[in-house]
PDB file of C-alpha atoms in Angstrom:
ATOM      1  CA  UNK A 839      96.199 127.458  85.191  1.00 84.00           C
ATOM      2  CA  UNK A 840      96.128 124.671  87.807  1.00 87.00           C
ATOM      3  CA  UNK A 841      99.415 123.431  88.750  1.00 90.00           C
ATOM      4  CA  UNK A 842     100.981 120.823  91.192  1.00 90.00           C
ATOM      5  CA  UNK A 843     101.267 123.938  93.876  1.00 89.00           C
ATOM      6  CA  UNK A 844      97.630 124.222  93.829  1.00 86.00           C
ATOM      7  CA  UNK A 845      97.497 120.761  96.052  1.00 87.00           C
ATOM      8  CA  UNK A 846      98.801 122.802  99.157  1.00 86.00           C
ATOM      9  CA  UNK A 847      97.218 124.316 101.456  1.00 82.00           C
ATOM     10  CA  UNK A 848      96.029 127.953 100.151  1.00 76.00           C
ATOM     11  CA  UNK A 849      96.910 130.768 102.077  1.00 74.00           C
ATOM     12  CA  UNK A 850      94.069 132.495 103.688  1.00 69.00           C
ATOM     13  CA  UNK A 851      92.371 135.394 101.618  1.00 66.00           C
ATOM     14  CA  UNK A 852      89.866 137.115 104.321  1.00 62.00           C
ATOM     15  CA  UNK A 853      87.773 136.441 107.167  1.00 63.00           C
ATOM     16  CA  UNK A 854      85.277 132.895 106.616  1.00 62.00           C
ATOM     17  CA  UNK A 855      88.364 131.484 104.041  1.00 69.00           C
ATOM     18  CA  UNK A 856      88.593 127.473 104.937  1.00 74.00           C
ATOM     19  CA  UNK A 857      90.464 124.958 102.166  1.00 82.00           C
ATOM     20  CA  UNK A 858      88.968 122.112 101.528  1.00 88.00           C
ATOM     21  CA  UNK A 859      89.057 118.644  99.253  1.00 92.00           C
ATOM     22  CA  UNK A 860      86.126 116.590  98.919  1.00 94.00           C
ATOM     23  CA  UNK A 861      85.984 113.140  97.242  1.00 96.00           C
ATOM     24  CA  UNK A 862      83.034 110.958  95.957  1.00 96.00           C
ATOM     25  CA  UNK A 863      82.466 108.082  94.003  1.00 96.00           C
ATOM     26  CA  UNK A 864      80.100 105.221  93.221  1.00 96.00           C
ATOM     27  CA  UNK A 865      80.362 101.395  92.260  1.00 96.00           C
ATOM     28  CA  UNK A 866      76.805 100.527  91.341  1.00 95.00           C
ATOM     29  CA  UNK A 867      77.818  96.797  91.051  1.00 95.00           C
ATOM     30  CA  UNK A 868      78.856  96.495  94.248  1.00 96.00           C
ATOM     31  CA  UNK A 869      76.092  98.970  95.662  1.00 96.00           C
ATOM     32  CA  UNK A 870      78.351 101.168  96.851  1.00 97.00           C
ATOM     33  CA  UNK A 871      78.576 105.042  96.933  1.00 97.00           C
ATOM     34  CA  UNK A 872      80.716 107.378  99.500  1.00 96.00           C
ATOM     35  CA  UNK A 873      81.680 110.707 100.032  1.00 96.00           C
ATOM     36  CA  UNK A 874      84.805 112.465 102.277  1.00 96.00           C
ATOM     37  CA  UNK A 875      85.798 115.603 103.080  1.00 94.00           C
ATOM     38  CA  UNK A 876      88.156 117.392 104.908  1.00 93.00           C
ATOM     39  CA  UNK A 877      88.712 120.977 105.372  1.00 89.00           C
ATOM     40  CA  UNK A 878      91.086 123.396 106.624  1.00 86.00           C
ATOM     41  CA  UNK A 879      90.902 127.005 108.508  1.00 80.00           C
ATOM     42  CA  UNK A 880      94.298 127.616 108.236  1.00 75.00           C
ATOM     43  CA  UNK A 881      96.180 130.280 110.039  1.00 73.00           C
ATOM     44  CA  UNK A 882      98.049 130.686 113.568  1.00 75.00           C
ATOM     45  CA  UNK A 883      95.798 127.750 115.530  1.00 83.00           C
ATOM     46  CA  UNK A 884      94.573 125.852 112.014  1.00 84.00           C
ATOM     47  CA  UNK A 885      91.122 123.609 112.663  1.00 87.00           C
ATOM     48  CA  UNK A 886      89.856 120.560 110.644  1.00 91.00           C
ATOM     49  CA  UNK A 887      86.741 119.167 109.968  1.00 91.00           C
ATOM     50  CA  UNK A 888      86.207 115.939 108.700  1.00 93.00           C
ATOM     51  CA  UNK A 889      82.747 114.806 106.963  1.00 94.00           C
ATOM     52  CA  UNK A 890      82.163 111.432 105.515  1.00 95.00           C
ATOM     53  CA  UNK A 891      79.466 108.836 104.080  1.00 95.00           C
ATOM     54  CA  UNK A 892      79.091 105.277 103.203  1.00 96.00           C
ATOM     55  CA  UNK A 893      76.378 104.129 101.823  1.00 96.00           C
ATOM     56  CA  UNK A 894      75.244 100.672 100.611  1.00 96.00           C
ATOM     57  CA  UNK A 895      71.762  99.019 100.258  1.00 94.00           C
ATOM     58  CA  UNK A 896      69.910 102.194  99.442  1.00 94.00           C
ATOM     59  CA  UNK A 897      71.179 103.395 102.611  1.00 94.00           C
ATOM     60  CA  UNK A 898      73.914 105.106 105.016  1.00 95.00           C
ATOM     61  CA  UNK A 899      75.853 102.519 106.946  1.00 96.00           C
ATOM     62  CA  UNK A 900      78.800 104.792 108.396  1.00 95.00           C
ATOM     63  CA  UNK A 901      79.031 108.481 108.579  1.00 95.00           C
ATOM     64  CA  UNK A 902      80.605 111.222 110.291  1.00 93.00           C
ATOM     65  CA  UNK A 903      80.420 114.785 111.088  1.00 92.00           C
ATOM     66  CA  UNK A 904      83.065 116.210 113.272  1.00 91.00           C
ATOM     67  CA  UNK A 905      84.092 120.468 113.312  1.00 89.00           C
ATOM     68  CA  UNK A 906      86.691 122.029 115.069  1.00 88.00           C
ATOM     69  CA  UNK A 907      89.856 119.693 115.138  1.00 92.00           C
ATOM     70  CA  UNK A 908      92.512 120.814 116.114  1.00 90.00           C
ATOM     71  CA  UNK A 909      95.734 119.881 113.753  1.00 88.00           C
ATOM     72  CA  UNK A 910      99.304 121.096 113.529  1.00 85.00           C
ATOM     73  CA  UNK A 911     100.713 122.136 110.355  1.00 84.00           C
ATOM     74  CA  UNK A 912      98.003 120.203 108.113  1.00 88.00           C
ATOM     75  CA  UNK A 913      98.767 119.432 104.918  1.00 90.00           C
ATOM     76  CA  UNK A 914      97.360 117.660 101.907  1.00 91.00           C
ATOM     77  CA  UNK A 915     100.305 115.535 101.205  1.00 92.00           C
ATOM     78  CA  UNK A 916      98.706 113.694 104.133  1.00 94.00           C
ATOM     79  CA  UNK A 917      95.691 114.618 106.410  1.00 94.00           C
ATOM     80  CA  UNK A 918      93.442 112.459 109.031  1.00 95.00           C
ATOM     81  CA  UNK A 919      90.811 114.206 111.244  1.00 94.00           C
ATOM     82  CA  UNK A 920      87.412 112.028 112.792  1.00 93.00           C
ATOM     83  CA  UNK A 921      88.681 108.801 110.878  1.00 95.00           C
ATOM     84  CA  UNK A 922      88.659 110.485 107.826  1.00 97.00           C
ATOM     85  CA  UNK A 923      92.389 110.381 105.891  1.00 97.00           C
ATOM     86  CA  UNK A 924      93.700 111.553 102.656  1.00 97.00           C
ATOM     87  CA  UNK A 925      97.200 111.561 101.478  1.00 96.00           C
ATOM     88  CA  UNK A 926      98.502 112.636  97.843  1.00 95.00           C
ATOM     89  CA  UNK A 927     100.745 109.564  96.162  1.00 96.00           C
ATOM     90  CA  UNK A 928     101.093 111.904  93.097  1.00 96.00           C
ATOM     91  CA  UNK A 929      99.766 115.740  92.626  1.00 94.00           C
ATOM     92  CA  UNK A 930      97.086 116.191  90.181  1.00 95.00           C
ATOM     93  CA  UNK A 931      97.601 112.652  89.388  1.00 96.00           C
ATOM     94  CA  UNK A 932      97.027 110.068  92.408  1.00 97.00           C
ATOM     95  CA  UNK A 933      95.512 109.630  96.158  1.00 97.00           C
ATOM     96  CA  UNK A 934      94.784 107.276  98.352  1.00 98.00           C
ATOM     97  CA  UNK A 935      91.429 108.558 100.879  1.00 98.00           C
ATOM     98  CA  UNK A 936      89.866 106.212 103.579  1.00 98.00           C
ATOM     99  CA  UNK A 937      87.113 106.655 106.006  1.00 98.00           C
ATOM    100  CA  UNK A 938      86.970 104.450 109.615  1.00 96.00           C
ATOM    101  CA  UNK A 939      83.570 103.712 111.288  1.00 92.00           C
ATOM    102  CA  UNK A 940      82.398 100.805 113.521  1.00 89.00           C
ATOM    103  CA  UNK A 941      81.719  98.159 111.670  1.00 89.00           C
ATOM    104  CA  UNK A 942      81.923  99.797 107.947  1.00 96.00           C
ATOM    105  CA  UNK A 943      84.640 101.914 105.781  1.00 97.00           C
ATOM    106  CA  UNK A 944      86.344 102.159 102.780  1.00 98.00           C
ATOM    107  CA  UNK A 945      90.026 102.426 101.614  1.00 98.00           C
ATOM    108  CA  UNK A 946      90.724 103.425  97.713  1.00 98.00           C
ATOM    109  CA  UNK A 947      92.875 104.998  95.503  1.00 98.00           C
ATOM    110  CA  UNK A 948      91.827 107.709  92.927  1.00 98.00           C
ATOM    111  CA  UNK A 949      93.638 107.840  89.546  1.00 98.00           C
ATOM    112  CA  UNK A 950      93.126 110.735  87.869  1.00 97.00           C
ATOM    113  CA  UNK A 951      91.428 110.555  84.141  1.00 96.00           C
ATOM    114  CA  UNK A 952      91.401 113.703  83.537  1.00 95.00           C
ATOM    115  CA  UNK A 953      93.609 116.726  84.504  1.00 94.00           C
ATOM    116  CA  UNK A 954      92.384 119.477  86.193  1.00 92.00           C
ATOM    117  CA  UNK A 955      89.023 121.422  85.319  1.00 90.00           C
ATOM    118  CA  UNK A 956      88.878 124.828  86.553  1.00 86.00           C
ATOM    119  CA  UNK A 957      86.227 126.134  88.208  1.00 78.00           C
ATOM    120  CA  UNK A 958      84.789 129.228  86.941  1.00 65.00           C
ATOM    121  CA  UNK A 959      83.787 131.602  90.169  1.00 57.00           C
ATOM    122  CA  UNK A 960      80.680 131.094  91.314  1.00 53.00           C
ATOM    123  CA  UNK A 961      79.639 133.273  94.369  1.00 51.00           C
ATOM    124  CA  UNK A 962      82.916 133.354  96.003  1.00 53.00           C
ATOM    125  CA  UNK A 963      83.674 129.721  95.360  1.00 59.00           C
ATOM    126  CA  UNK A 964      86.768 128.630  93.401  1.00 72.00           C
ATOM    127  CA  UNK A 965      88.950 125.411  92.886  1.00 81.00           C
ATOM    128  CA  UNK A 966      88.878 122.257  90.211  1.00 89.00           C
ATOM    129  CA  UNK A 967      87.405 119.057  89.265  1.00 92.00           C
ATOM    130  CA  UNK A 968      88.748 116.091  88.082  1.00 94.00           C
ATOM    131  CA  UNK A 969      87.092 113.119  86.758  1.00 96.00           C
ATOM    132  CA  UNK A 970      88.751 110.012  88.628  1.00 97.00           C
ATOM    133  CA  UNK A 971      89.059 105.871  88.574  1.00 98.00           C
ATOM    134  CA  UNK A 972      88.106 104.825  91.880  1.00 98.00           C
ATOM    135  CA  UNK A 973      89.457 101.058  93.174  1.00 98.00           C
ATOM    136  CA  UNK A 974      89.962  99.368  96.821  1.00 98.00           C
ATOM    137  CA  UNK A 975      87.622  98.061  99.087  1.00 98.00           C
ATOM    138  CA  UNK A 976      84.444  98.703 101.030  1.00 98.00           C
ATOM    139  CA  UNK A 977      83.582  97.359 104.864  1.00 97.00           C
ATOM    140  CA  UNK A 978      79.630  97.051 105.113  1.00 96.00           C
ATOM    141  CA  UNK A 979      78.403  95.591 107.953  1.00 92.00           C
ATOM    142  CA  UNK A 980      81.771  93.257 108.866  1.00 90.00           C
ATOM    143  CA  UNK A 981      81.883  92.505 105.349  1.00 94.00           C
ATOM    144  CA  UNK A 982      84.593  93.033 102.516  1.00 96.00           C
ATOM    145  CA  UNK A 983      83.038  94.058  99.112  1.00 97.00           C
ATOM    146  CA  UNK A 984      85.962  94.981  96.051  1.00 98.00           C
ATOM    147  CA  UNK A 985      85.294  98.358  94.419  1.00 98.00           C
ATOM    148  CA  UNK A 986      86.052  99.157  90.654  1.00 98.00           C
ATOM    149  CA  UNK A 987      83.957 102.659  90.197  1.00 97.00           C
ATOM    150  CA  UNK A 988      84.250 106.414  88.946  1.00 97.00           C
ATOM    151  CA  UNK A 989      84.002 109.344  90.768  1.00 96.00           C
ATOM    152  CA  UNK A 990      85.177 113.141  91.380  1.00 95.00           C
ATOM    153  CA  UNK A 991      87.788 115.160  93.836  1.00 95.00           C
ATOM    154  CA  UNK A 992      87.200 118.508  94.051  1.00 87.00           C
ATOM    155  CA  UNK A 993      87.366 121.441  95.822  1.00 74.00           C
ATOM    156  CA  UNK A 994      83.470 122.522  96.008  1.00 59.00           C
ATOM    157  CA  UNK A 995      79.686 121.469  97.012  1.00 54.00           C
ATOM    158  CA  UNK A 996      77.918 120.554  93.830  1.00 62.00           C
ATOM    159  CA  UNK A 997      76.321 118.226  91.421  1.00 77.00           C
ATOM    160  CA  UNK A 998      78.835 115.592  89.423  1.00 82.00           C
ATOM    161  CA  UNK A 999      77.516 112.630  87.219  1.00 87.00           C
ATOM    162  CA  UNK A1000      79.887 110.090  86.279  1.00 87.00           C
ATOM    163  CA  UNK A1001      78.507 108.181  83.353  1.00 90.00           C
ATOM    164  CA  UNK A1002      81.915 106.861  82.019  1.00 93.00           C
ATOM    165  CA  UNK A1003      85.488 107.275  81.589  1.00 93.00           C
ATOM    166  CA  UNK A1004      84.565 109.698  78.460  1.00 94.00           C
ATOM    167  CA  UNK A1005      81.010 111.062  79.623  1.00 95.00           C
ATOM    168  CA  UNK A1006      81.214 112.936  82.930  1.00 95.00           C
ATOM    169  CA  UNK A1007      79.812 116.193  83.986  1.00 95.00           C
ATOM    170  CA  UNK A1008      80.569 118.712  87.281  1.00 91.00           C
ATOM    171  CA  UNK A1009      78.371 121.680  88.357  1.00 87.00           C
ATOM    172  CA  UNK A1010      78.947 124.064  90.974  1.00 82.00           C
ATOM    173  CA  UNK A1011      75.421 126.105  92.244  1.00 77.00           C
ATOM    174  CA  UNK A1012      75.202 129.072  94.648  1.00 72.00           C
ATOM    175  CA  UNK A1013      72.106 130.590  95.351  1.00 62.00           C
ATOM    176  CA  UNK A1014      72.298 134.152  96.092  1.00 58.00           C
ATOM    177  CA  UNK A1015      70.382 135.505  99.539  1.00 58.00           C
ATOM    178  CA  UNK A1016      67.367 135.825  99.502  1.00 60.00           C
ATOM    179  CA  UNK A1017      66.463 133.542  96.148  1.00 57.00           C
ATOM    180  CA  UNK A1018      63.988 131.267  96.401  1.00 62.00           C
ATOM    181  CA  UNK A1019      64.657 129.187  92.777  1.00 62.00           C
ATOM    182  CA  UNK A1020      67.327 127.602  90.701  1.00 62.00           C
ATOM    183  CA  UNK A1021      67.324 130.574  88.004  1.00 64.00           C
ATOM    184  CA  UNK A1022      69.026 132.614  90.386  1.00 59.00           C
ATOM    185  CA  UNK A1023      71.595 130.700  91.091  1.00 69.00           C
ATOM    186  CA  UNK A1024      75.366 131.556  90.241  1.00 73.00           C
ATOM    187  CA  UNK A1025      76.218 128.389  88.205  1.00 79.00           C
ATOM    188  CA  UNK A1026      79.898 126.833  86.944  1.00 82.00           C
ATOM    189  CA  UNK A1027      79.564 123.685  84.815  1.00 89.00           C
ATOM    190  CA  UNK A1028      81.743 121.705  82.546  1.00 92.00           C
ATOM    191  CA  UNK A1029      81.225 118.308  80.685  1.00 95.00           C
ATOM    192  CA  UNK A1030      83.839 115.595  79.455  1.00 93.00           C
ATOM    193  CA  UNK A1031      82.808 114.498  75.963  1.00 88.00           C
ATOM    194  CA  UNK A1032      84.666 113.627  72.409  1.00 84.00           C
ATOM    195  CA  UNK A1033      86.212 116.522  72.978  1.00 84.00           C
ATOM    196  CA  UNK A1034      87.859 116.311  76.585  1.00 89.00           C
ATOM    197  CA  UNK A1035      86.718 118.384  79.555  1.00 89.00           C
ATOM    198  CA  UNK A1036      85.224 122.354  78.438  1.00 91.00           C
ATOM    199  CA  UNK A1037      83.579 124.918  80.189  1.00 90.00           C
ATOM    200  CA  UNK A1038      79.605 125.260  78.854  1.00 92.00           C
ATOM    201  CA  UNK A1039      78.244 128.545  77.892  1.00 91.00           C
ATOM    202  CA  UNK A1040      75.134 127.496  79.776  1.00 92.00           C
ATOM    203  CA  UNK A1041      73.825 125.252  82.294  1.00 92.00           C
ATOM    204  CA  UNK A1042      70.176 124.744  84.082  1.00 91.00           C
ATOM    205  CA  UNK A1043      69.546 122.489  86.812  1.00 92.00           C
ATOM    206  CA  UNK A1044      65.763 121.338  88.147  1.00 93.00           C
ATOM    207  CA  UNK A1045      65.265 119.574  91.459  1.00 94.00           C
ATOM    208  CA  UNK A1046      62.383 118.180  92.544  1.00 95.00           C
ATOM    209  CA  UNK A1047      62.341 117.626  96.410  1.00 94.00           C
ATOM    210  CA  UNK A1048      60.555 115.719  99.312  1.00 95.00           C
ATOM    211  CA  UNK A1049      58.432 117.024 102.349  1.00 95.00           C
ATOM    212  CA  UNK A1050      61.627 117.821 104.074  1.00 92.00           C
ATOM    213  CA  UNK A1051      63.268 119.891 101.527  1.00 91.00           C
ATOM    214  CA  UNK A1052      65.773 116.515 100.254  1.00 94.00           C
ATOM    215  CA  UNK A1053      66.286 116.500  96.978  1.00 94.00           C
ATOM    216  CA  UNK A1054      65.075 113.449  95.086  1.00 96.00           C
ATOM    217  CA  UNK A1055      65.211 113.920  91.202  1.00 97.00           C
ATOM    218  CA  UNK A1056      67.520 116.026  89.750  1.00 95.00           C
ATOM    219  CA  UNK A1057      67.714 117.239  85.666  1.00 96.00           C
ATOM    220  CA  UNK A1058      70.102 119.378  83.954  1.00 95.00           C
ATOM    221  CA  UNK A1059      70.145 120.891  80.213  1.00 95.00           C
ATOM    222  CA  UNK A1060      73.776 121.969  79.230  1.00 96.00           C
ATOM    223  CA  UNK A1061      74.529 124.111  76.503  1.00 94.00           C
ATOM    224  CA  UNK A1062      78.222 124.095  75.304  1.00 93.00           C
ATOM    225  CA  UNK A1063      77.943 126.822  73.388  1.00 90.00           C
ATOM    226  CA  UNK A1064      76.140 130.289  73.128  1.00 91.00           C
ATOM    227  CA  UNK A1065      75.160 129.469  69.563  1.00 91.00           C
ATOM    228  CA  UNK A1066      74.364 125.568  70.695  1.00 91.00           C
ATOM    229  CA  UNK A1067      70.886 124.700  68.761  1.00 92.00           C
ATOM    230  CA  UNK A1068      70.220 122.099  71.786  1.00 93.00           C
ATOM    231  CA  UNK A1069      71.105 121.373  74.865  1.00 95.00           C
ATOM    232  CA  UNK A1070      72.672 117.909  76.463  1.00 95.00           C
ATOM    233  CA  UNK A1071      70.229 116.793  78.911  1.00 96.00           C
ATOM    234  CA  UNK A1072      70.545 114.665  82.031  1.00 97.00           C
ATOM    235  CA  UNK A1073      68.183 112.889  84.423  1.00 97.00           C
ATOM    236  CA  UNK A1074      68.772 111.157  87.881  1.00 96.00           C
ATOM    237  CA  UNK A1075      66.614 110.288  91.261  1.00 97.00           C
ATOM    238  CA  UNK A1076      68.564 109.236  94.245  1.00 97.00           C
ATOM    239  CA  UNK A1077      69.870 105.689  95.517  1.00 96.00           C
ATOM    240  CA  UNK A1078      70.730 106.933  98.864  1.00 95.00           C
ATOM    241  CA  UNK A1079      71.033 110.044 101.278  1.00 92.00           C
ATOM    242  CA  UNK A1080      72.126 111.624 104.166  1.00 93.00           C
ATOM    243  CA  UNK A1081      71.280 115.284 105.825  1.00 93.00           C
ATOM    244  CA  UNK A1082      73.970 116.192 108.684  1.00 91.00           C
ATOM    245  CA  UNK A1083      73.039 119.442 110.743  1.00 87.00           C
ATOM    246  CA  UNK A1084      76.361 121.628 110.810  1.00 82.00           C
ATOM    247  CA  UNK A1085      75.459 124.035 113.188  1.00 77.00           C
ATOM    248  CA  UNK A1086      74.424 127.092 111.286  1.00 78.00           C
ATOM    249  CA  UNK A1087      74.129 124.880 108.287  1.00 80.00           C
ATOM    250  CA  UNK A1088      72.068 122.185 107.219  1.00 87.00           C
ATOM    251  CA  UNK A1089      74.141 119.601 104.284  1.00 89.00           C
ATOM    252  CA  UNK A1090      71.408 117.079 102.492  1.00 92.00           C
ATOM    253  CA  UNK A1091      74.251 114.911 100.691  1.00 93.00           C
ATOM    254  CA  UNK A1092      72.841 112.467  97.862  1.00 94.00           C
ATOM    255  CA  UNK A1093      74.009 110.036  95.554  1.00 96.00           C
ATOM    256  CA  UNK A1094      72.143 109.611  92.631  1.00 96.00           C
ATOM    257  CA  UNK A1095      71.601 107.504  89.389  1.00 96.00           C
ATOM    258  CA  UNK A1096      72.166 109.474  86.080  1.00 97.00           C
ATOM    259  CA  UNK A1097      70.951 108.714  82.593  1.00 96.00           C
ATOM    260  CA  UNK A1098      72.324 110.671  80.237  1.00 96.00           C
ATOM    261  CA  UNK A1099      72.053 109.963  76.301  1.00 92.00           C
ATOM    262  CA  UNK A1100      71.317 106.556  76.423  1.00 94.00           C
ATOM    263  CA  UNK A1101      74.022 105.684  78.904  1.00 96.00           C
ATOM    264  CA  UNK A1102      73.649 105.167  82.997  1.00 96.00           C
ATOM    265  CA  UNK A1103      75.758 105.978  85.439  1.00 96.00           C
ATOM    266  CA  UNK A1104      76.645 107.138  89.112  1.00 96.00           C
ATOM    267  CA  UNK A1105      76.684 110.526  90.764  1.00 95.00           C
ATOM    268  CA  UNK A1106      76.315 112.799  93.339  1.00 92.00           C
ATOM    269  CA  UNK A1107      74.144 116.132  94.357  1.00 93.00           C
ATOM    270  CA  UNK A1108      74.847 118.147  97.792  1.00 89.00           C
ATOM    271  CA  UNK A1109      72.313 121.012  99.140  1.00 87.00           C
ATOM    272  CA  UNK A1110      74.331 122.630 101.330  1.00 82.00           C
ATOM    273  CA  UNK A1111      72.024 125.860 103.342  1.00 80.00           C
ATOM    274  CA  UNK A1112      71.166 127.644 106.068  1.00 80.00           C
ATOM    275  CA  UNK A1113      69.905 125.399 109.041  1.00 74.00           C
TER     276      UNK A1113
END
């Protein structure tokens, strides 16, 4: 069960561990969409790294991708790193996240709609979701624009569609070594419906991708139970993108624009690989 102590920093469990909190959201109205994240190594000299995109216009008017910051005693409560900050007003409940670059940024506050979804393992990954009100403002190009949108904090890389305040779904996707396809992937999904937020039984995702390996449509089928007789299906191509080379790693980060029974919305899908 996820509980206010699960906004701290988590203490390290093995060699590679790094904590992390990654927020995204999208105002199609004001032709907006953005990512953050920040991460922590903790441990006896604890390092940052700070990630961010704002995109507007189809595309990417302020990003950054910074590694190995140093930082004394971080802490969620309240974190900056490479113009990226994020500070907790209320756990599991409320934040505040802004990201700095010349000439373009963005300062909001999340409100959470709904509490925490737990993510099922998938290939060494854990944390939550949560479905989230987005409001504040945007800088692009010297410019002011209001933002009234949806989007997602959580703790992993993955695929989120935010069609409304009671349609929303989050998947989490690891592809084992040496897999070439999606059916070997180790998948976590959950969907908010009539119901509130559940776990599926099942969930496939499809990408179709450009000449340099971005991805560019994206469908899923979801399956909320084994004994289901049909799947939910989704659909979505991308607005706008961004690939940032992380050293040993390559991250293609996308926002995308979802259709899901009937309704439109928002979303986002990062491929996160070997370089």
């Amino acid at each position: 069960m996820i509980t206010a102590d699960d906004e701290r920093v988590r203490t390290p469990a093995g060699e590679g561990f790094a904590d992390s909190v990654t927020v995204a959201f999208g105002d199609p109205g004001a032709d907006v969409y953005a990512v953050a994240r920040l991460g922590i190594v903790p441990g006896a000299e604890p390092r940052a790294s700070s990630l961010a995109v704002l995109c507007a216009g189809g595309r990417p008017v302020g990003a950054v991708a910074q590694g190995q910051i140093e930082v004394q005693a971080p802490d969620w409560a309240a974190l900056e790193a490479a113009g990226v900050r994020m500070e907790t007003l209320e756990p599991l409940a409320g934040w505040r996240v802004a990201f700095t670059a010349e000439g373009a940024g963005f300062d909001v506050r999340l409100t959470a709609l709904t509490g925490p979804i737990e993510l099922e393992e998938a290939g060494g990954m854990q944390g939550y979701d949560q479905l989230c009100r987005v409001q504040g403002t945007a800088v692009v190009g010297g410019s002011e624009r209001p933002l009234d949108g949806l989007g997602q904090r959580t703790h992993a890389w993955g695929v989120g569609a935010w069609i409304g305040e009671d349609l929303a779904v989050g998947l989490q996707a690891v592809r084992r070594a040496g897999a070439r396809g999606h059916d070997a992937d180790a998948v976590s999904a959950w969907m908010l419906g009539e119901d509130g937020p559940q776990q599926l039984s099942e969930a496939r995702l499809s990408t179709t991708y450009d000449d340099a390996g971005r991805q560019r449509r994206a469908g899923l089928e979801l399956w909320e139970r084994e004994d289901s007789e049909y799947p939910h299906r989704v659909a979505g191509e991308v607005v706008c993108g961004s690939t940032f080379e992380l050293g040993a790693l390559r991250l293609d980060t996308a926002f995308f624009r979802f259709r899901m029974e009937g309704r439109e919305g928002a979303g986002r899908y990062d491929l996160l690989r070997r370089a």
